Short mmCIF file of C-alpha atoms in Angstrom, two decimals:
data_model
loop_
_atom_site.label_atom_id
_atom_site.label_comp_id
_atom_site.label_asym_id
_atom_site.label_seq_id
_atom_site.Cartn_x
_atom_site.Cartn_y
_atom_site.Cartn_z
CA UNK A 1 7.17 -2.15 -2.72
CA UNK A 2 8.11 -3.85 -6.05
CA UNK A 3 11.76 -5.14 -6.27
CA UNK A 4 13.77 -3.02 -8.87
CA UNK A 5 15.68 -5.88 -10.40
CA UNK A 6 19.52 -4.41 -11.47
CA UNK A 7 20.80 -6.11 -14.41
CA UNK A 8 24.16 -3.51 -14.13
CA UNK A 9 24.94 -4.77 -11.02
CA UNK A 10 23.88 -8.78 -11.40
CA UNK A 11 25.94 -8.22 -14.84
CA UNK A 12 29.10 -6.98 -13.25
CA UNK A 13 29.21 -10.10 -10.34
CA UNK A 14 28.84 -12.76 -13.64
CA UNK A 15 31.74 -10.85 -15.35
CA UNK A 16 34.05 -10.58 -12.02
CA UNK A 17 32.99 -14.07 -11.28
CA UNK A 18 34.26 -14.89 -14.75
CA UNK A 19 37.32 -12.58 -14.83
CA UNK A 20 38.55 -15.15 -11.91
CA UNK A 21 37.82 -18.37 -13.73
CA UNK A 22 39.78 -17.22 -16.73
CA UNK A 23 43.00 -16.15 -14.58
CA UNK A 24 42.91 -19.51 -13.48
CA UNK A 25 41.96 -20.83 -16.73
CA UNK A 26 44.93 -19.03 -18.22
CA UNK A 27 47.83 -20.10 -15.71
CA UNK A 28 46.54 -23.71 -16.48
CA UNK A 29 48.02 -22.63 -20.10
CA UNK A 30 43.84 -22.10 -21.57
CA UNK A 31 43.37 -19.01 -23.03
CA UNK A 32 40.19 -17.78 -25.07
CA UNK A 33 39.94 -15.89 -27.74
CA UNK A 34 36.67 -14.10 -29.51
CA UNK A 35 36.76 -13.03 -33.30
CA UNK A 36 33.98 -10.19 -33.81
CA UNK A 37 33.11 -9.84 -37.34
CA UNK A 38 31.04 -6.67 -38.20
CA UNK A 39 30.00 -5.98 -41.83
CA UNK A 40 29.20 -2.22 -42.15
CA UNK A 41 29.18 0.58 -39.59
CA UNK A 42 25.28 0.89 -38.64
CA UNK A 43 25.67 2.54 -35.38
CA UNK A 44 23.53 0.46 -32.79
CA UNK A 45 26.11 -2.42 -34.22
CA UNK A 46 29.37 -0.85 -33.75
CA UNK A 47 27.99 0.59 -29.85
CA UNK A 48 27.17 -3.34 -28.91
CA UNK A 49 30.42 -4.54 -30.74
CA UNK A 50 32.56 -1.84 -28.84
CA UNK A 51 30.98 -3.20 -25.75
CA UNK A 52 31.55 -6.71 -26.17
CA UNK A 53 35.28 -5.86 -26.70
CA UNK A 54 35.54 -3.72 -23.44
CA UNK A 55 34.00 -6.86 -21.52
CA UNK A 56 36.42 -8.98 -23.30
CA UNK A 57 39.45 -7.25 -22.06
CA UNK A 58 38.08 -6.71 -18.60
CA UNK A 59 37.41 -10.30 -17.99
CA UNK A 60 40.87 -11.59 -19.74
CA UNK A 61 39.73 -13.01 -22.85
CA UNK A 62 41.30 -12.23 -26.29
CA UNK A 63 39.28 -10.50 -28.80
CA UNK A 64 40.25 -9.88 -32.29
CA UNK A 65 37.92 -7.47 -34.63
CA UNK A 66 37.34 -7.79 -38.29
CA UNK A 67 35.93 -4.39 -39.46
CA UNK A 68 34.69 -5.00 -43.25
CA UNK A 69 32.47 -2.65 -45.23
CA UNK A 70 28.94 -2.61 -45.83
CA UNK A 71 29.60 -3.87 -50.02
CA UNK A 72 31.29 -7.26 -48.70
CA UNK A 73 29.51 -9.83 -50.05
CA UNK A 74 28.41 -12.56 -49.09
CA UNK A 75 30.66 -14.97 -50.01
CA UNK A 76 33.61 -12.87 -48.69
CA UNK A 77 31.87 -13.22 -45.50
CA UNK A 78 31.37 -16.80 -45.63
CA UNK A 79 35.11 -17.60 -46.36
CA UNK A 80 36.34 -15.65 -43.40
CA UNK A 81 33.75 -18.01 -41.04
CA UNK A 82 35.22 -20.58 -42.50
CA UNK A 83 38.89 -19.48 -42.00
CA UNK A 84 37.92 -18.45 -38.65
CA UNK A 85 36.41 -22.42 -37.81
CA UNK A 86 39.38 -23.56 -38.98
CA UNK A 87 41.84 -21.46 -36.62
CA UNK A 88 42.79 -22.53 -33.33
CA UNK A 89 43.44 -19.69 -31.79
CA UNK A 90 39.92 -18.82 -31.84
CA UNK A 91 37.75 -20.44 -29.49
CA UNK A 92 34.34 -17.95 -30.44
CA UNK A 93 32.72 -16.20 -33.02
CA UNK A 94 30.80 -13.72 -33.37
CA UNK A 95 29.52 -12.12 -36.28
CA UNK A 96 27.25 -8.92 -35.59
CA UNK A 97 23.66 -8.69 -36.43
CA UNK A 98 22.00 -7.36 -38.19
CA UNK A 99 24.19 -7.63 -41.79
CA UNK A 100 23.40 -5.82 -44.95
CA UNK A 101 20.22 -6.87 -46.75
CA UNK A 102 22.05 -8.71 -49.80
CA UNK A 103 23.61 -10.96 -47.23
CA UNK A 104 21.96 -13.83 -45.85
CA UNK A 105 21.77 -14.19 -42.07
CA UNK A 106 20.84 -17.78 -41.59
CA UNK A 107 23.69 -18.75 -43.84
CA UNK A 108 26.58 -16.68 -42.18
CA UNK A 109 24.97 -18.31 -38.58
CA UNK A 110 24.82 -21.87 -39.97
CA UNK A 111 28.53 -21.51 -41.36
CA UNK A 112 29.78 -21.28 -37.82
CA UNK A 113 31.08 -23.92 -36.00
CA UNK A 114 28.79 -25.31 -33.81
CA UNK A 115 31.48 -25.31 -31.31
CA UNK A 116 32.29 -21.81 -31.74
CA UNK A 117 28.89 -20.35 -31.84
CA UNK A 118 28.92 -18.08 -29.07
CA UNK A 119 25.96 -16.72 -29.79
CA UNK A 120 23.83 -19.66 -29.19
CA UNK A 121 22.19 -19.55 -32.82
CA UNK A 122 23.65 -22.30 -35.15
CA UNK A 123 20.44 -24.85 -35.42
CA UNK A 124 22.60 -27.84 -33.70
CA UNK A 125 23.25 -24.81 -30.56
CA UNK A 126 19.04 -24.84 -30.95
CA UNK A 127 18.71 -28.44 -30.95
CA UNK A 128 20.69 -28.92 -28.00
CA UNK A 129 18.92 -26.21 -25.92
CA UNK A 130 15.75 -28.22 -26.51
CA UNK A 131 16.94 -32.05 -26.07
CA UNK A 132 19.35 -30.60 -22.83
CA UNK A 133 22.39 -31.24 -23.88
CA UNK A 134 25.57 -29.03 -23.03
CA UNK A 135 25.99 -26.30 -25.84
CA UNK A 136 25.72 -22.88 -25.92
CA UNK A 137 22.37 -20.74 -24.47
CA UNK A 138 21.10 -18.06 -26.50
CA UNK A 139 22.62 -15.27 -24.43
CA UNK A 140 19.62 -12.62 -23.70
CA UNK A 141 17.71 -15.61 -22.47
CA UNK A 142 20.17 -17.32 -20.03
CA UNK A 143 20.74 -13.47 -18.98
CA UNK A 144 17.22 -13.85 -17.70
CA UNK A 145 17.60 -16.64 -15.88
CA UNK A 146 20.48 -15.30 -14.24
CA UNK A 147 18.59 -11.98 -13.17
CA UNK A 148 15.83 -14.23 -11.62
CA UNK A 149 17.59 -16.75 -9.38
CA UNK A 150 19.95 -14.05 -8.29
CA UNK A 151 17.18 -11.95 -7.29
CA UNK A 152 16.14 -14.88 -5.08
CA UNK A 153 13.09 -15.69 -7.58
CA UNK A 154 12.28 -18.95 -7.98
CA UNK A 155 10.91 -20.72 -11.31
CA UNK A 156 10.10 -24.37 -10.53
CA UNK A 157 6.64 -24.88 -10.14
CA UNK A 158 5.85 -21.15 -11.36
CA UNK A 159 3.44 -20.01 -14.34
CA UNK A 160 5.45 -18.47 -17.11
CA UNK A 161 4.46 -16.48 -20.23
CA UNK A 162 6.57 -15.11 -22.45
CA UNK A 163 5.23 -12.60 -25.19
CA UNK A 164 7.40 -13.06 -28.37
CA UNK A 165 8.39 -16.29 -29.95
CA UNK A 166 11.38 -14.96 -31.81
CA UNK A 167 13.98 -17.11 -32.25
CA UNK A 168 16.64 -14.68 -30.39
CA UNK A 169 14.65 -14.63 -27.39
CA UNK A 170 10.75 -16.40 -27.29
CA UNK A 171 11.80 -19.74 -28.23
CA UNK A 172 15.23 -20.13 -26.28
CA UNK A 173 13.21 -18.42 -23.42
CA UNK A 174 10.78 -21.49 -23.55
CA UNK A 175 13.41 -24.06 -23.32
CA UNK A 176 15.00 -22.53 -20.31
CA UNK A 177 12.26 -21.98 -18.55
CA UNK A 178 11.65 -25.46 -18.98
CA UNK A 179 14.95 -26.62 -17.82
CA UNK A 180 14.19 -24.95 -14.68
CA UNK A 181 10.57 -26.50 -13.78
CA UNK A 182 8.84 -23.85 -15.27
CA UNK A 183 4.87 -23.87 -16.44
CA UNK A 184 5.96 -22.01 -20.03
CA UNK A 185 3.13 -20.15 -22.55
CA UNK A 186 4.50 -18.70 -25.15
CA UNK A 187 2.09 -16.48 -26.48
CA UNK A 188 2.63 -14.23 -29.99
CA UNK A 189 0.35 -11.98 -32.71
CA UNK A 190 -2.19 -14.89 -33.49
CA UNK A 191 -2.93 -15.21 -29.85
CA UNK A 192 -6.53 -14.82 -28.67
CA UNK A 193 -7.27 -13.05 -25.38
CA UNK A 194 -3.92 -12.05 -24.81
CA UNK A 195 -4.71 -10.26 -21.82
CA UNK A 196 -5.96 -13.45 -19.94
CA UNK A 197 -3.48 -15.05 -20.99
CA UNK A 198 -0.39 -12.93 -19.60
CA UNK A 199 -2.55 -12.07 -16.45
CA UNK A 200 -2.20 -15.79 -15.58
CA UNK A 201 1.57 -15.26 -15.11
CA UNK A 202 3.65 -15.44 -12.49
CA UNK A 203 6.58 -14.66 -13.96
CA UNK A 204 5.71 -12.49 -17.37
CA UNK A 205 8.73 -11.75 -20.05
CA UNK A 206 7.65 -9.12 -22.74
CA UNK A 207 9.72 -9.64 -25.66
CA UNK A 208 7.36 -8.38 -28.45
CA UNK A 209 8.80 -5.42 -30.25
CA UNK A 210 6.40 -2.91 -29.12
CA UNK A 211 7.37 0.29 -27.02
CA UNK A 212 5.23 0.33 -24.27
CA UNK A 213 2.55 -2.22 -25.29
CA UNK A 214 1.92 -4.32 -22.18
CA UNK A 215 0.35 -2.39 -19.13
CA UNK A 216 -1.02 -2.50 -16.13
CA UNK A 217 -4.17 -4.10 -17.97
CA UNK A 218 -1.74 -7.26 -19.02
CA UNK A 219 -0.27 -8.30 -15.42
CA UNK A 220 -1.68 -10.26 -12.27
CA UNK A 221 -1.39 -8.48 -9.24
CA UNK A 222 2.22 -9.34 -7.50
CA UNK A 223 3.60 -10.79 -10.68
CA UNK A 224 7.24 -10.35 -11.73
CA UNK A 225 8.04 -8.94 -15.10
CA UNK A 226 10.77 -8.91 -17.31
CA UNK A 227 10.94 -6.40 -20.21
CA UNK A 228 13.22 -7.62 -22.94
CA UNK A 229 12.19 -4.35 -25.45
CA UNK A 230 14.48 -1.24 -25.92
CA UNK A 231 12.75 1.91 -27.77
CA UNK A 232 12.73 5.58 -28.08
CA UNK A 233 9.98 7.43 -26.58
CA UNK A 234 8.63 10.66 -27.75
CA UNK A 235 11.01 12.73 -25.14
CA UNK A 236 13.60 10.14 -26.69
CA UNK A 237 14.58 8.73 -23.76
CA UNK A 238 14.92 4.77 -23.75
CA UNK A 239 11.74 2.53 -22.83
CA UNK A 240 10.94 -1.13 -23.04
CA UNK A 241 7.90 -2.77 -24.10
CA UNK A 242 6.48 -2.31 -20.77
CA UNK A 243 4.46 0.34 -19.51
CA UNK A 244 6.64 0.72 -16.80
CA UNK A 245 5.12 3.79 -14.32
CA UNK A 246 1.71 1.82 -14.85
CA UNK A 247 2.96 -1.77 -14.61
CA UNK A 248 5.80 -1.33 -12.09
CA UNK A 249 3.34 -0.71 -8.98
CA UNK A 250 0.92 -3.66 -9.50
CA UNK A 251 4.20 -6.07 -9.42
CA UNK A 252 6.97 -7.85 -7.01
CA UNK A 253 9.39 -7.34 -9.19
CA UNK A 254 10.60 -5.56 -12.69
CA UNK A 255 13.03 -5.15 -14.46
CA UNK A 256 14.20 -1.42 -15.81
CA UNK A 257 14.85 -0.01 -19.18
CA UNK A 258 17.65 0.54 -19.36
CA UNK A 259 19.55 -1.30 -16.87
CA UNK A 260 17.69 -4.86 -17.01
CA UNK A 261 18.19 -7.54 -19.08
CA UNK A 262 20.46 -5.56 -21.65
CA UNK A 263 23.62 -5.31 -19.56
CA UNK A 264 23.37 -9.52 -19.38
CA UNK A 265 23.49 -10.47 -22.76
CA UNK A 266 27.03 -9.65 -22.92
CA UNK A 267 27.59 -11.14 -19.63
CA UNK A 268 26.33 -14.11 -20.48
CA UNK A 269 28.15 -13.97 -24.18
CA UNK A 270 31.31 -13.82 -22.07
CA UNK A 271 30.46 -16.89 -20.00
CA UNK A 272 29.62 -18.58 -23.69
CA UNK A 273 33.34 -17.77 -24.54
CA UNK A 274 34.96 -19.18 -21.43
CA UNK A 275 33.25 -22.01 -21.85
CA UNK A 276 35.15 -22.79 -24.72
CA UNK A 277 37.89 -22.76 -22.88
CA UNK A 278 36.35 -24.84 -20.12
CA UNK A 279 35.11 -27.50 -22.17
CA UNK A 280 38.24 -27.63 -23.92
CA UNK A 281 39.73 -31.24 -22.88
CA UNK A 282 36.38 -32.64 -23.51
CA UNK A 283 36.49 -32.22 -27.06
CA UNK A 284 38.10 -34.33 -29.66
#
């Protein structure tokens, strides 16, 4: 029987685990605080920002929203990073993707502090994923790696292919998988024989943007899969980009959609923002 791997519940120990830290954190006179920065009101943006502000004030941690409309402009936006690098009440900062087309995304993520990039995307964040220095991990992918070792799955030594290499989730997914002895393929749209390829893995994550697309055809027998993907199926009910009634029997263990990896991307956005606050004396 395949093992039904629950990101709710995996998500909730991380944030109670957390909500401890930060009550002693906060007697020791260290308090965090997150600025959220939304531009617009698309509503997949405003349901994840709402979310990230309830997990805020579960766990402790400060968060302070700035609500602009969609006709900001850009350089409106990039003066408020900047004012919000330079305040020291804020420890993180988050500014909600996606942002209106006339604004430019890499800029707004580049203008954040390295130091308060909570979401793991400034290039130096990148740089020191890959050379394994301390920074901040892309959240979605150190989500995953939470969800395996506390489902008792173990990397080292095990073949891993990821399908994706997105910067959000393929690429940070290699690294990580890397830091924990890991065999990583990252395999994308230009890949030949994709099928071999995935049914090599041990440990599969399907990150590709396509509802439904991997099935029972892409997995080895006993592998565990994790399905990054969120979609609308014809009935409209949410699906991954796993087949799921035709994958989940030929595995050890899967992840559901919904209820997988999505609940631990905020977690692990909340653990980036307390470890602002933990890292704090080591700075300059």
């Amino acid at each position: 029987m395949s093992q039904l791997i629950d990101g709710k519940q995996i998500s909730k120990q991380i944030k109670d685990e957390l909500k401890e830290e930060v009550q002693r954190l906060s007697a020791a006179g260290r308090n965090a605080c997150l600025a959220v920065v939304q531009v617009g009101n698309d509503p997949a943006s405003s349901v994840y920002v709402r979310n990230k502000k309830k997990a805020c004030a579960y766990i402790g941690i400060e968060s302070k929203a700035y609500e602009l409309p969609e006709d900001t402009s850009e350089e409106e936006l990039v003066s408020l990073v900047k004012e919000l690098n330079s305040d020291d009440e804020v420890n993180g900062i988050l500014v909600q993707l996606p942002l209106p087309k006339h604004i430019n995304e890499d800029k707004i993520i580049r203008t954040i502090s390295p130091d308060k990039d909570v979401d793991g995307f400034h290039p130096v964040s990148v740089g020191r994923l890959w050379i394994g220095e301390k920074g901040f991990l892309s959240c979605t992918p150190a989500g995953i790696i939470q969800l395996l070792k506390r489902s008792g799955i173990i990397i080292e030594g095990k073949e891993c292919v990821i399908v994706g290499r997105s910067n959000i989730v393929g690429k940070p997914m290699a690294a990580l998988l890397l830091r924990e002895n890991g065999t990583v393929t990252v395999t994308h749209s230009r890949t030949k024989n994709l099928k071999e390829v995935t049914k090599r893995a041990d440990i599969l994550i399907v990150a590709i943007g396509k509802k439904q697309f991997i099935t029972s055809e892409y997995v080895k027998e006993g592998a565990v899969v994790i399905d990054v993907g969120m979609h609308r199926d014809e009935n409209n009910h949410l699906c991954g980009d796993v087949d799921f009634a035709d994958v989940e029997p030929h595995t050890s263990a899967i992840t559901p959609v919904p209820g997988g990896v999505g609940p631990m991307t905020i977690a692990m956005l909340m653990n980036n923002c307390v470890e602002t606050i933990r890292t704090q004396e080591e700075r300059p």
